[in-house]
Structures are given as C-alpha cells and as structure tokens.
Amino acid sequence: MTHTNRAAAAAGALLAVTGLLTAGPAEAASRDIVPGDRLHLTVTRGNDSSGIPRDGLLRCDPPSGHAHAAEACDELAAAGGDIGRVPAEDVFCPMIFAPVTARARGRWDGRWIDFQETYTSACVLRARTRHVFALDG
C-alpha cells in the first residue's frame, strides 16, 4: 500500500469514527429532551411495587394529569422538585398499619427524578406528599 493510499484509508477511517461519535449523542439528546416538567406517579398497596398500582402522569406545563395537578405542581415547585421536601400537612392519621408505596419517575427542571417511599398508610402518604400523589379526585 502506498503512502497516498494509507493516508486516504486513515482519513476515511477517521471520518467514519467521527461520524459515529457525533451521530450517537445527537440522537440520544433529541430523544431525551421533552419540554415541561412531568412525573409518572404510581401508588401501590403494600411495601413493594408488586401489587396493582394506581397511576397517572403529572404534567406541569400546563398542569394536568390528575384532579389536583395545579396544587401538586405548585407544591413541587416550592420544594424544588424534591418530593421529600414537600411540607407535610398537620393532620391526625389513625395508627392503622396498611402500607402503601409511592413512586415518581420523570423529569423536573431538567433533572431526572426517581422517588420511591413506603408509608404506613394512605393517610400518612397524603399528609407527607400533599397533592402530589392525589391520583383520585
């Protein structure tokens, strides 16, 4: 192989590799960018996610997805998208052990959210997360 042929082969290989490197991230980025804040919410009876869940999609631009979407979006905005920082309601919950597991996955303010917590009862879930997991009217 002559020097010219080697140079041409190397240039072709470099272009092929460069094309692969630039095509991958651009495709991934275009799939990952979804405008607006949105969380897929599930609530399952028990302390794991093996039961039949109630679920919904909370969208916040504009608020939609369940009966209290506007309130949930406001509470999440005040907590910076951190469900654990939503201020708890001051309510009395009976001491009945009936665990529920709440999960939220999605994007908030450009960040990936993956929240899961088991609460001792649906009452405690509502008190701690307010309107976020209020999937029923």
Coordinates of C-alpha atoms in Angstrom, one line a residue:
M1 CA 0.0 0.0 0.0
T2 CA 1.4 3.4 -1.0
H3 CA 1.7 6.3 1.3
T4 CA -1.2 8.1 -0.5
N5 CA -3.4 5.0 -0.2
R6 CA -2.6 4.7 3.5
A7 CA -3.4 8.4 4.1
A8 CA -6.7 8.1 2.2
A9 CA -7.6 4.9 4.2
A10 CA -6.7 6.6 7.5
A11 CA -8.7 9.7 6.6
G12 CA -11.7 7.5 5.6
A13 CA -11.5 5.6 8.9
L14 CA -11.2 8.9 10.8
L15 CA -14.3 10.3 9.1
A16 CA -16.3 7.1 9.8
V17 CA -15.3 7.2 13.5
T18 CA -16.0 10.9 13.8
G19 CA -19.4 10.3 12.2
L20 CA -20.2 7.6 14.7
L21 CA -19.2 9.7 17.6
T22 CA -21.2 12.7 16.5
A23 CA -24.3 10.8 15.5
G24 CA -24.8 8.9 18.7
P25 CA -25.0 11.7 21.2
A26 CA -27.1 13.9 18.9
E27 CA -29.7 11.1 18.5
A28 CA -29.7 10.4 22.3
A29 CA -30.1 14.1 23.1
S30 CA -33.0 14.6 20.8
R31 CA -34.9 11.7 22.4
D32 CA -34.1 12.8 26.0
I33 CA -35.3 16.4 25.6
V34 CA -39.0 16.6 26.5
P35 CA -40.3 20.1 27.3
G36 CA -42.0 20.7 30.6
D37 CA -42.0 19.0 34.0
R38 CA -43.6 15.6 34.1
L39 CA -43.7 12.8 36.5
H40 CA -45.2 9.3 36.1
L41 CA -46.8 8.6 39.5
T42 CA -47.8 5.2 41.0
V43 CA -49.3 4.2 44.3
T44 CA -49.3 0.5 45.2
R45 CA -50.8 -1.2 48.3
G46 CA -48.1 -2.9 50.4
N47 CA -44.5 -2.2 50.9
D48 CA -43.3 -3.1 47.4
S49 CA -44.3 -2.4 43.9
S50 CA -45.7 -5.9 43.1
G51 CA -49.4 -5.0 43.7
I52 CA -51.8 -3.4 41.2
P53 CA -50.9 0.3 41.1
R54 CA -53.0 3.3 40.6
D55 CA -51.0 5.6 38.3
G56 CA -51.1 8.8 36.4
L57 CA -48.9 11.3 34.6
L58 CA -48.5 14.7 36.3
R59 CA -47.6 17.4 33.8
C60 CA -46.9 20.9 35.0
D61 CA -46.7 23.0 31.8
P62 CA -49.7 23.4 31.9
P63 CA -50.8 21.5 35.0
S64 CA -52.7 18.3 34.1
G65 CA -52.8 14.6 34.8
H66 CA -54.9 14.2 37.9
A67 CA -57.6 16.1 39.9
H68 CA -55.1 18.2 41.9
A69 CA -52.4 18.8 39.3
A70 CA -52.2 22.6 39.8
E71 CA -51.7 22.2 43.6
A72 CA -49.2 19.3 43.1
C73 CA -47.2 21.4 40.6
D74 CA -47.2 24.4 43.0
E75 CA -46.0 22.2 45.9
L76 CA -43.3 20.6 43.8
A77 CA -42.1 24.0 42.5
A78 CA -41.9 25.3 46.1
A79 CA -39.8 22.2 47.0
G80 CA -37.5 22.4 44.0
G81 CA -38.9 19.2 42.6
D82 CA -37.9 17.2 45.7
I83 CA -41.0 15.3 46.8
G84 CA -39.3 14.6 50.2
R85 CA -39.2 18.4 50.8
V86 CA -42.9 19.0 50.2
P87 CA -44.1 20.4 53.6
A88 CA -46.3 17.8 55.4
E89 CA -49.8 18.7 56.3
D90 CA -50.6 18.7 60.0
V91 CA -53.3 16.0 60.2
F92 CA -54.2 13.2 62.5
C93 CA -53.8 9.8 60.9
P94 CA -55.1 6.7 62.7
M95 CA -52.4 4.2 63.7
I96 CA -53.6 1.5 61.4
F97 CA -50.8 -0.3 59.5
A98 CA -51.8 -0.5 55.9
P99 CA -48.6 0.3 53.9
V100 CA -48.6 2.0 50.5
T101 CA -45.7 2.5 48.3
A102 CA -45.5 5.7 46.2
R103 CA -43.2 6.1 43.2
A104 CA -42.5 9.1 40.9
R105 CA -40.2 8.9 37.9
G106 CA -39.6 11.6 35.3
R107 CA -38.1 15.0 34.8
W108 CA -38.3 18.1 36.8
D109 CA -36.5 21.3 35.8
G110 CA -34.2 19.3 33.5
R111 CA -33.2 16.7 36.2
W112 CA -34.1 13.1 36.3
I113 CA -36.4 12.2 39.3
D114 CA -36.7 8.7 40.7
F115 CA -38.5 8.8 44.0
Q116 CA -39.9 5.8 45.9
E117 CA -41.1 5.7 49.5
T118 CA -43.3 3.3 51.5
Y119 CA -45.7 5.0 54.0
T120 CA -47.5 3.3 56.9
S121 CA -50.9 4.2 55.4
A122 CA -52.6 6.2 52.7
C123 CA -53.4 8.9 55.2
V124 CA -49.7 9.3 56.0
L125 CA -48.9 9.3 52.3
R126 CA -51.4 12.2 51.8
A127 CA -50.1 14.1 54.8
R128 CA -46.4 13.8 53.7
T129 CA -46.8 14.4 49.9
R130 CA -50.0 16.5 50.0
H131 CA -51.4 16.7 46.4
V132 CA -48.5 15.1 44.5
F133 CA -49.9 11.5 44.8
A134 CA -53.6 12.6 44.9
L135 CA -54.5 10.5 41.9
D136 CA -58.1 10.1 42.9
G137 CA -60.4 13.1 42.9

